[in-house]
Coordinates of N, CA, C and O in Angstrom, one line a residue:
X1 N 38.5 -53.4 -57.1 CA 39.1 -54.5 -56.2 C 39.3 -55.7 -57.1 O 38.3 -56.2 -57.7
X2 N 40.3 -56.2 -57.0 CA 41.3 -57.3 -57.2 C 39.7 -58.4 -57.3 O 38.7 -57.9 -56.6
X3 N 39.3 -59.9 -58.1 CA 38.2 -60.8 -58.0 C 38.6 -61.4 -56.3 O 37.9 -61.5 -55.3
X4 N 40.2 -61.8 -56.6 CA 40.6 -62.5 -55.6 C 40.1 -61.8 -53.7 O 39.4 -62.4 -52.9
X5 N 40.8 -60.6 -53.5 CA 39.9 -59.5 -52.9 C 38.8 -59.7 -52.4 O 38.4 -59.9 -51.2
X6 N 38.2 -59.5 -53.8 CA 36.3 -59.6 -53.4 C 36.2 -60.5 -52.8 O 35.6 -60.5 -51.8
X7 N 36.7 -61.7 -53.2 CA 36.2 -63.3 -52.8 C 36.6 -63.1 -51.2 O 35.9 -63.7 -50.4
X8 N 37.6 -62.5 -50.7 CA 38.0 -63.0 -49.3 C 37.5 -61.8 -49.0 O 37.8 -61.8 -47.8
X9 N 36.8 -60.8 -49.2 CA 36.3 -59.9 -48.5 C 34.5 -60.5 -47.8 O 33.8 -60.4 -46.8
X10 N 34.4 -61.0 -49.1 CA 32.8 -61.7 -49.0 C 32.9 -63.1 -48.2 O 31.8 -63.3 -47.6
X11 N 33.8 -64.2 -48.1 CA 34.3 -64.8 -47.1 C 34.6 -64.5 -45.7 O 34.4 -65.3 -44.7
X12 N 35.1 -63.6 -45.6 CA 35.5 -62.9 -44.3 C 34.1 -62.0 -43.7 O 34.0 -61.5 -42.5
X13 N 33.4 -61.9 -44.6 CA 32.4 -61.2 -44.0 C 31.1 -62.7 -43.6 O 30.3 -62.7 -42.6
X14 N 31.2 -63.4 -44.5 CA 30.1 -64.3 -44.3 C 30.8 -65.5 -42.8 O 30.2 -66.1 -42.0
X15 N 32.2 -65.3 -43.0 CA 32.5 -66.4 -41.4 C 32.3 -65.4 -40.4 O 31.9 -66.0 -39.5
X16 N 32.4 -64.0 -40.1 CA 31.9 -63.4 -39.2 C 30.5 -63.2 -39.1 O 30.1 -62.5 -38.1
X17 N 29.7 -63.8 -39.8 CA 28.0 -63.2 -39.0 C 28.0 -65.1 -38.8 O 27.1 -65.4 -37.9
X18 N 28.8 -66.3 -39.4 CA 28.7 -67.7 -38.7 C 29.5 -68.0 -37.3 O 29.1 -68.8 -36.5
X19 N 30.6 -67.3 -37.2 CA 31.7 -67.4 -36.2 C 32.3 -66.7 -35.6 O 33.3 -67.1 -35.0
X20 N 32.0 -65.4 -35.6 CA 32.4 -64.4 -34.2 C 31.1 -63.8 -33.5 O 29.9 -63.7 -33.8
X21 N 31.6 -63.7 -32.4 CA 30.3 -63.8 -31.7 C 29.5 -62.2 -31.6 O 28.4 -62.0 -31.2
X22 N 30.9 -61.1 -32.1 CA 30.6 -59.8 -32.3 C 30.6 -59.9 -33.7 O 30.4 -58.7 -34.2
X23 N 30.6 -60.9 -34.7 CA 30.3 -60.4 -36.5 C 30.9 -59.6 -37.0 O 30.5 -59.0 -38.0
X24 N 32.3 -59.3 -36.2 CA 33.7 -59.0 -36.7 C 34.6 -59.5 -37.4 O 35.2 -60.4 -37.0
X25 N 34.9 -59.0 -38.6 CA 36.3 -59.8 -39.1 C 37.0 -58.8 -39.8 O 36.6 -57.7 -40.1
X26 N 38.1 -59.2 -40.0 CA 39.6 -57.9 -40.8 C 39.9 -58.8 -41.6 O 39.5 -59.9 -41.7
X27 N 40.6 -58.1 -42.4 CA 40.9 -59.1 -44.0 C 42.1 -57.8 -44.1 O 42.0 -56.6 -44.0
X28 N 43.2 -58.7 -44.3 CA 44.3 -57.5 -45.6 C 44.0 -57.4 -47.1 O 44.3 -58.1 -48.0
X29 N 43.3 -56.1 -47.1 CA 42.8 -55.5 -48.3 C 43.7 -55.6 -49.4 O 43.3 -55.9 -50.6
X30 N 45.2 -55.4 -49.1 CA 45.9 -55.2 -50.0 C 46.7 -56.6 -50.7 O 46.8 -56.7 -51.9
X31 N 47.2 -57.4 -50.0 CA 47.5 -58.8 -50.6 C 46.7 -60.1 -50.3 O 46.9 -61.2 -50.9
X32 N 45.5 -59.8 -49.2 CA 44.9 -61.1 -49.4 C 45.6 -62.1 -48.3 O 45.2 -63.2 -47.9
X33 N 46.6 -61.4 -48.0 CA 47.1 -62.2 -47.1 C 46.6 -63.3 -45.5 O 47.1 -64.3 -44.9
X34 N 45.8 -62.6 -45.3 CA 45.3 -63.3 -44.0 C 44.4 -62.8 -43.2 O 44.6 -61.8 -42.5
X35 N 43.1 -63.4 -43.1 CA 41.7 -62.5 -42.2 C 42.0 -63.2 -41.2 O 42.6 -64.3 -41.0
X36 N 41.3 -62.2 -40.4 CA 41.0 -62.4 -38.6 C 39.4 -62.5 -38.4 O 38.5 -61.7 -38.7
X37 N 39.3 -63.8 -37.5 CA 38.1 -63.4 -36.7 C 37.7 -63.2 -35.5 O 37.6 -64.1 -34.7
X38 N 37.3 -61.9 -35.2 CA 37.5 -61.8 -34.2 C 36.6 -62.9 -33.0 O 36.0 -63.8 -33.6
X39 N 36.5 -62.8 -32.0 CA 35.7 -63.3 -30.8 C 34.9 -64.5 -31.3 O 33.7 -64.6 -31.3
X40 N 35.7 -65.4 -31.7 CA 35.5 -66.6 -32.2 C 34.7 -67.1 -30.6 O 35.1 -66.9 -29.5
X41 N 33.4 -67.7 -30.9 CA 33.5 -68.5 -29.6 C 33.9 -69.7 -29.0 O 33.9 -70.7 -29.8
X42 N 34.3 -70.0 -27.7 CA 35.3 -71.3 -27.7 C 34.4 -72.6 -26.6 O 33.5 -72.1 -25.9
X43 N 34.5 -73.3 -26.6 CA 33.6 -74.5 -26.2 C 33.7 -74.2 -24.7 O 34.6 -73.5 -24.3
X44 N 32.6 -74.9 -23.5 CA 34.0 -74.8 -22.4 C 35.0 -75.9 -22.3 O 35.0 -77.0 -22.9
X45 N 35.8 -75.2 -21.2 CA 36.7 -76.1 -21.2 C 38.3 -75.4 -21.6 O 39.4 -76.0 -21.8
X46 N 37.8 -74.0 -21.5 CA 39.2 -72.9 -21.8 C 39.2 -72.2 -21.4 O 38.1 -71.8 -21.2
X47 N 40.4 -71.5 -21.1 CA 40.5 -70.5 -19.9 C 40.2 -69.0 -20.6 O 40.9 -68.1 -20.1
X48 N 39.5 -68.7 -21.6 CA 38.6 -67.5 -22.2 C 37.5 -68.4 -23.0 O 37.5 -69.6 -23.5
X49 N 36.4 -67.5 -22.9 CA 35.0 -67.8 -23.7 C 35.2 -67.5 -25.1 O 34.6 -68.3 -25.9
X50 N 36.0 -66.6 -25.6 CA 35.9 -66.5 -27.1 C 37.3 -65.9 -27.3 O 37.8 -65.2 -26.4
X51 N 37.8 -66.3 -28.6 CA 39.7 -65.9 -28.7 C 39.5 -65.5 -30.3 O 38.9 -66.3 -31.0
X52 N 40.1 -63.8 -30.8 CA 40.6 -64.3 -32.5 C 41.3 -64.9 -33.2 O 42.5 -64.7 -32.9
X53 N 41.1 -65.5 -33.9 CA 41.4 -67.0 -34.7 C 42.2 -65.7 -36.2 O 41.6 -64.8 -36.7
X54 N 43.5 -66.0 -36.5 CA 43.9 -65.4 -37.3 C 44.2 -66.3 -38.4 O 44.6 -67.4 -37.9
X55 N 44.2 -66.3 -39.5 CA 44.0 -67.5 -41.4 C 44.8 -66.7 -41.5 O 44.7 -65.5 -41.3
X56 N 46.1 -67.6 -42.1 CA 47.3 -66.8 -43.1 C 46.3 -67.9 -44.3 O 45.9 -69.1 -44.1
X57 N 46.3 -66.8 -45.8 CA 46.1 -67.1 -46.9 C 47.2 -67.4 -47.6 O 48.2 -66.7 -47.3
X58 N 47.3 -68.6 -48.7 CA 48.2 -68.3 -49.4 C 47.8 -67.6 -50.8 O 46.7 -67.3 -51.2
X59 N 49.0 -67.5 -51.4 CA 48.8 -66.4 -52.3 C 47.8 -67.1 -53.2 O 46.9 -66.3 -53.6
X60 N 47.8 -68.5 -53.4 CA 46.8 -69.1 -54.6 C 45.9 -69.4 -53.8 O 45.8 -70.6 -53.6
X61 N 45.2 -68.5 -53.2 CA 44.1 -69.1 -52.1 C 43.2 -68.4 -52.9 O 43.6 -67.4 -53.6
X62 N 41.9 -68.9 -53.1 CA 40.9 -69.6 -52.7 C 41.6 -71.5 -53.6 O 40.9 -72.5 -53.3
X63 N 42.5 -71.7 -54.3 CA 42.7 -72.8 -54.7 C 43.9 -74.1 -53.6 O 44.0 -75.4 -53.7
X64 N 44.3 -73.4 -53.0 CA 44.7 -73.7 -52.4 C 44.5 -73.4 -50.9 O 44.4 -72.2 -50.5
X65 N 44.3 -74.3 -50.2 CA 43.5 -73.8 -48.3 C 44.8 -73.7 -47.7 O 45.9 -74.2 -48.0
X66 N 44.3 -72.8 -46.5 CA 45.2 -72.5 -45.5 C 45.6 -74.0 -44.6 O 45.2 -75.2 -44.6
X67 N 46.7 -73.2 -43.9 CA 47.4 -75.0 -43.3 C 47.8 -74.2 -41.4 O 48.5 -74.8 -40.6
X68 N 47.4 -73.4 -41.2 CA 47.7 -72.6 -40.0 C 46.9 -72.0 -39.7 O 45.9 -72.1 -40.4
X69 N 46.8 -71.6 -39.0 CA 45.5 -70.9 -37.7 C 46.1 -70.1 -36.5 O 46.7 -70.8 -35.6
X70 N 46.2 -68.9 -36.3 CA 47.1 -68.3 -34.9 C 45.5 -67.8 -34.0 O 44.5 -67.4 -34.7
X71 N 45.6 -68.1 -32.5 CA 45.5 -68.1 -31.5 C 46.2 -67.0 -30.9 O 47.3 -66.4 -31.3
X72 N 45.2 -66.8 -29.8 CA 46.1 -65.6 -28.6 C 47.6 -66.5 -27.8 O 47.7 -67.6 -28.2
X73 N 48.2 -66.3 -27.3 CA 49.6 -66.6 -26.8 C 48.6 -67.6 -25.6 O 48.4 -68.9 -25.5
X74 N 48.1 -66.7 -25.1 CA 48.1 -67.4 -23.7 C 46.9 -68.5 -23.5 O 46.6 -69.2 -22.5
X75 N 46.3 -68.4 -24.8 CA 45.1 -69.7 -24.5 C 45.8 -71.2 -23.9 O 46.8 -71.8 -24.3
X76 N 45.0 -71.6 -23.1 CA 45.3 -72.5 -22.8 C 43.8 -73.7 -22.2 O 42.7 -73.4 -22.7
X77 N 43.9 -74.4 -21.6 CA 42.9 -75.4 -21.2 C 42.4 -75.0 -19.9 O 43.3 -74.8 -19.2
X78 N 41.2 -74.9 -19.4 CA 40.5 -74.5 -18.1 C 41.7 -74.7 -17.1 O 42.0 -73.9 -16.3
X79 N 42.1 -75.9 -17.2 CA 43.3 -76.9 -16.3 C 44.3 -76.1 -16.1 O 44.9 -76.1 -15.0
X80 N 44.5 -75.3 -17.3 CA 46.1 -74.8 -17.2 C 46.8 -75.2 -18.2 O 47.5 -74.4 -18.9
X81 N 46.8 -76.3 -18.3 CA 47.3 -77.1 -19.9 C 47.2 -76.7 -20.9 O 46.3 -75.9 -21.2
X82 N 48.5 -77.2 -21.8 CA 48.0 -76.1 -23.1 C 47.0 -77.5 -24.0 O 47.0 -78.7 -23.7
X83 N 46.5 -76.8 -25.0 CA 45.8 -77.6 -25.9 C 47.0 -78.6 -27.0 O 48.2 -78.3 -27.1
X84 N 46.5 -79.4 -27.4 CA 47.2 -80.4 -28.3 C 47.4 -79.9 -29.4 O 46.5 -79.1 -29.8
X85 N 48.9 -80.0 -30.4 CA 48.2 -78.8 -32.0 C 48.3 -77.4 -31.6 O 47.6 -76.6 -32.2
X86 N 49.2 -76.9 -30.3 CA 49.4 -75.9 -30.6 C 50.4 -75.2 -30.1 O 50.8 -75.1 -28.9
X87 N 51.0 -74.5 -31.3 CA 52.9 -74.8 -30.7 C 52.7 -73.3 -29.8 O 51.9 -72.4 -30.0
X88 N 53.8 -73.4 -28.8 CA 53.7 -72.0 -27.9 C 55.1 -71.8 -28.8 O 55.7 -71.4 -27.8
X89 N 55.8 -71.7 -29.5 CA 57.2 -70.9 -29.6 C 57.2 -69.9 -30.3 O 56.3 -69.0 -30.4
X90 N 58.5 -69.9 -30.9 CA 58.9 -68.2 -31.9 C 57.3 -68.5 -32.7 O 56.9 -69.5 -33.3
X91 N 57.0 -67.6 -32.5 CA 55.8 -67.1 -33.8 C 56.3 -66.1 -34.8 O 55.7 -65.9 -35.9
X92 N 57.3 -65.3 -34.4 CA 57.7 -64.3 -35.5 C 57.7 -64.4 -36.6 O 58.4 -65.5 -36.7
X93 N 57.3 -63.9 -37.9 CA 57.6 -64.1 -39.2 C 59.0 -64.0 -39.7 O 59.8 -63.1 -39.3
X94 N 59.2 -64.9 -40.5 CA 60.5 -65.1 -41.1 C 60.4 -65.3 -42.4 O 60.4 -66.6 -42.6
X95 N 60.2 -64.6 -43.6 CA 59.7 -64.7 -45.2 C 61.0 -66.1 -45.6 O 60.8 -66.7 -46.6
X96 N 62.3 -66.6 -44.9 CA 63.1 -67.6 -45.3 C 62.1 -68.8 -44.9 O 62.1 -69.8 -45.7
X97 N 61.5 -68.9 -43.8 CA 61.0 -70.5 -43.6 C 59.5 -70.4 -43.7 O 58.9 -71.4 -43.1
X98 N 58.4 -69.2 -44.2 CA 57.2 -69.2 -44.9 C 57.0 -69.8 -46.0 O 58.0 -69.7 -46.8
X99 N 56.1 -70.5 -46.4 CA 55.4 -70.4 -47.7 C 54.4 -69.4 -48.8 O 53.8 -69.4 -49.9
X100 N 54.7 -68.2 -47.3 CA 53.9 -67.3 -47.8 C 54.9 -65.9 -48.2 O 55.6 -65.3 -47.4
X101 N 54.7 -65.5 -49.5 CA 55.2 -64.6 -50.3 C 55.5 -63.5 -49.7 O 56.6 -62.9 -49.5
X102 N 53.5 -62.9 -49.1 CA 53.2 -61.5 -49.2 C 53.5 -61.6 -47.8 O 53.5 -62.8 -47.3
X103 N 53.7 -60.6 -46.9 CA 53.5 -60.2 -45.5 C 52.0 -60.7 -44.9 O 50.9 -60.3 -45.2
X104 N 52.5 -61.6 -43.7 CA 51.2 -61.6 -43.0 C 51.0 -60.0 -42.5 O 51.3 -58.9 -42.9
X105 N 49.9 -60.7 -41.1 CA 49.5 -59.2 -40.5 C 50.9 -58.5 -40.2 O 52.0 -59.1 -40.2
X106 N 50.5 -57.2 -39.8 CA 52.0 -56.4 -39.2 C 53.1 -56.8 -38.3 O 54.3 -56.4 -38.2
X107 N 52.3 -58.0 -37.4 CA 53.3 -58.6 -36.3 C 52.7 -59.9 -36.0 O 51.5 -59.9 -36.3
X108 N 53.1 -60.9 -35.4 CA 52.3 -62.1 -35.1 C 53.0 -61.9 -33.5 O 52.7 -62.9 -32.8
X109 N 53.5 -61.5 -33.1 CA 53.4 -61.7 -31.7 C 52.1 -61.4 -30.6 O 51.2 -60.5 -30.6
X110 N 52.2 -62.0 -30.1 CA 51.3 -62.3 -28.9 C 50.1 -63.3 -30.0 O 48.8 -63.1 -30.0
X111 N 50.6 -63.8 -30.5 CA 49.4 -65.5 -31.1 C 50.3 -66.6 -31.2 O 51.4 -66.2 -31.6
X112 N 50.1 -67.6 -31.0 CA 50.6 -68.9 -31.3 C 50.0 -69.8 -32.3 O 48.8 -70.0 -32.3
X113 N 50.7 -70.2 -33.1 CA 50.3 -71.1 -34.0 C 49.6 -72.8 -34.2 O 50.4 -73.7 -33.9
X114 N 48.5 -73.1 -34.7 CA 47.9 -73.8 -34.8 C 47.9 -74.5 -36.1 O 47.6 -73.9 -37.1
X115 N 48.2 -75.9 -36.0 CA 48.2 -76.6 -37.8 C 46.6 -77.2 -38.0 O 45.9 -78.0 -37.3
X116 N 46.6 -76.5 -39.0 CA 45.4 -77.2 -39.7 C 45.3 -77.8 -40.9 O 45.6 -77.4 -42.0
X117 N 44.9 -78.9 -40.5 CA 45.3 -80.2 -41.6 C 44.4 -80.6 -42.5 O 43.9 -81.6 -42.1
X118 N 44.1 -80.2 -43.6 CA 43.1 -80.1 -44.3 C 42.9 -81.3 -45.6 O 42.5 -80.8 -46.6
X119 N 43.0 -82.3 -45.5 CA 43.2 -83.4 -46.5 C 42.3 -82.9 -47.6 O 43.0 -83.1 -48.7
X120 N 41.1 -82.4 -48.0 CA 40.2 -82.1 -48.9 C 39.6 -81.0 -48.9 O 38.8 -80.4 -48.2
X121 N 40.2 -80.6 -50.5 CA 39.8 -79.0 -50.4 C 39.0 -78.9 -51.7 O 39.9 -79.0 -52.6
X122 N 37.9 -78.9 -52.3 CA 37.2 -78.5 -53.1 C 36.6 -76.9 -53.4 O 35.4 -76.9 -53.2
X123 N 37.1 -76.1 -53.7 CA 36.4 -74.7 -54.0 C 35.8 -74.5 -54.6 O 36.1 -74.9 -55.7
X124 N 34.4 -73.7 -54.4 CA 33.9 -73.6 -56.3 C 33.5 -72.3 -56.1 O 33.5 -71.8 -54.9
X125 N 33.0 -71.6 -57.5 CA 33.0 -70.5 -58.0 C 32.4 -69.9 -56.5 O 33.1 -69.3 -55.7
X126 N 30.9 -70.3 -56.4 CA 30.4 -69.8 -54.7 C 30.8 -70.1 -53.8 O 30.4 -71.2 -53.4
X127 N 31.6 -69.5 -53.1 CA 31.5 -69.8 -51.4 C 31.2 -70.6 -50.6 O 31.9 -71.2 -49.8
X128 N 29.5 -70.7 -50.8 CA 28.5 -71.4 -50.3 C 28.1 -72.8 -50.8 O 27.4 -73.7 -50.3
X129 N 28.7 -72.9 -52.0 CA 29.1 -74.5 -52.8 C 29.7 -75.5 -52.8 O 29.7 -76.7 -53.1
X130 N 30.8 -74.4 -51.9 CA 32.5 -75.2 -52.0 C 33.7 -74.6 -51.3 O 33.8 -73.4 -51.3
X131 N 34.4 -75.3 -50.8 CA 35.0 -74.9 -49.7 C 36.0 -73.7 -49.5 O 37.1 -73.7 -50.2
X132 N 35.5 -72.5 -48.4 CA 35.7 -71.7 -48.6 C 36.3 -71.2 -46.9 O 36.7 -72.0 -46.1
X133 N 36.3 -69.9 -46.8 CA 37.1 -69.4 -45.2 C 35.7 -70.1 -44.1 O 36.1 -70.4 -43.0
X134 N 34.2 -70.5 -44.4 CA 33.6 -71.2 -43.7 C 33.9 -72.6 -43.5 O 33.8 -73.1 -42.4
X135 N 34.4 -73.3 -44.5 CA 35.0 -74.6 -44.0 C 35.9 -74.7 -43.2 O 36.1 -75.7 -42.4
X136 N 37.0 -73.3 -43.4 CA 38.0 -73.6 -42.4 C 37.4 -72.8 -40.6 O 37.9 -73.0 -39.5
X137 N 36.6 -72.0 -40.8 CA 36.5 -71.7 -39.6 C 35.6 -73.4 -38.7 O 35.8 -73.8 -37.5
X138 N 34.7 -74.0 -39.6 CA 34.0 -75.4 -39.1 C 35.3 -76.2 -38.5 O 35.3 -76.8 -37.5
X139 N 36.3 -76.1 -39.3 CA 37.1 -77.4 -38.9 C 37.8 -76.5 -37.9 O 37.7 -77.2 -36.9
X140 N 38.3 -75.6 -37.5 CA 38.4 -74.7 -36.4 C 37.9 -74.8 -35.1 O 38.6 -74.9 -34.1
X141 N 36.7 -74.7 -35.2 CA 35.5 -75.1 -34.4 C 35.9 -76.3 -33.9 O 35.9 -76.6 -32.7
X142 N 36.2 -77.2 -34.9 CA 35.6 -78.8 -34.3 C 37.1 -78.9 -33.6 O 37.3 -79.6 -32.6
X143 N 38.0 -78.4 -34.2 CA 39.6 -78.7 -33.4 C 39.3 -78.2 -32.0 O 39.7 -78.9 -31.0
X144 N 38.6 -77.0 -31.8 CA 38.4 -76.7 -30.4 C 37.9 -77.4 -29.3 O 38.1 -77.4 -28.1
X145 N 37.1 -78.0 -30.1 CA 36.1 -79.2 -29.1 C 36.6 -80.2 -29.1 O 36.3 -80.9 -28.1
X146 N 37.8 -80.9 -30.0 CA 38.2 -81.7 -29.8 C 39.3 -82.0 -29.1 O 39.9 -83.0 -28.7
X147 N 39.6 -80.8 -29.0 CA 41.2 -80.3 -27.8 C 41.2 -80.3 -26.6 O 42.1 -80.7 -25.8
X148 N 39.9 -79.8 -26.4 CA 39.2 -79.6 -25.0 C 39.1 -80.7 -24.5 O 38.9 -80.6 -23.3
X149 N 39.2 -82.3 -24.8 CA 38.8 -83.6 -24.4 C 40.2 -84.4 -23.9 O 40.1 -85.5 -23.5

């Protein structure tokens, strides 16, 4: 396996025993393209307890951080409302207006897209040193709680 691979396989496994509540996650083996976590847990304050949180990678990822986050379609706010930061429209992939090379997952329908705005990205060799698929599932987290308000 590919170093790059390894690294998001061992990332994807280490934000699942921090951030799914079943210690599930999927990774595309073959380009790197984008892990899922599953049964993320969600604050209250939403109309499900836990939703999977889908990471498109870019291709120079771990050097470069993800900028998106997909959600289930129908998440919305206890209220009914949708959350702030999170677009309900076309989600379909279109490789003309991506920045991403490789194919996401097989389909993005039924998720909606979420921006994640990441001003500081430091990575280092470990994971656990430097910012890695755990930083982005924390800032994940904290968008949830902060949505909810």
């Amino acid at each position: 396996m590919a170093p790059r691979l390894q690294r998001i396989a061992s990332e994807a496994a280490l934000a699942a025993l921090h951030y799914s509540q079943s210690k599930r996650a999927s990774y595309d083996d073959e380009a790197g393209g984008w892990v899922i976590i599953h049964d993320f847990p969600l604050p209250r304050g939403y109309n499900y307890s836990t939703t999977d949180v889908l990471i498109l990678l870019p291709p120079s990822y771990p050097q470069t951080p993800p900028d998106w986050f997909y959600v289930d379609y129908n998440l919305r706010l206890a209220n009914g409302q949708r959350p702030p930061h999170v677009f309900y429209g076309d989600t379909s992939y279109d490789p003309n207006r991506s920045m991403f090379r490789q194919e996401p997952p097989p389909t993005l329908q039924g998720w909606t897209a979420c921006c994640l705005h990441i001003h500081e990205w430091r990575p280092a060799t470990n994971p656990l040193s430097g910012h890695s698929l755990l930083s982005v599932c924390e800032l994940i987290k904290k968008a949830f709680e902060r949505w909810r308000r």
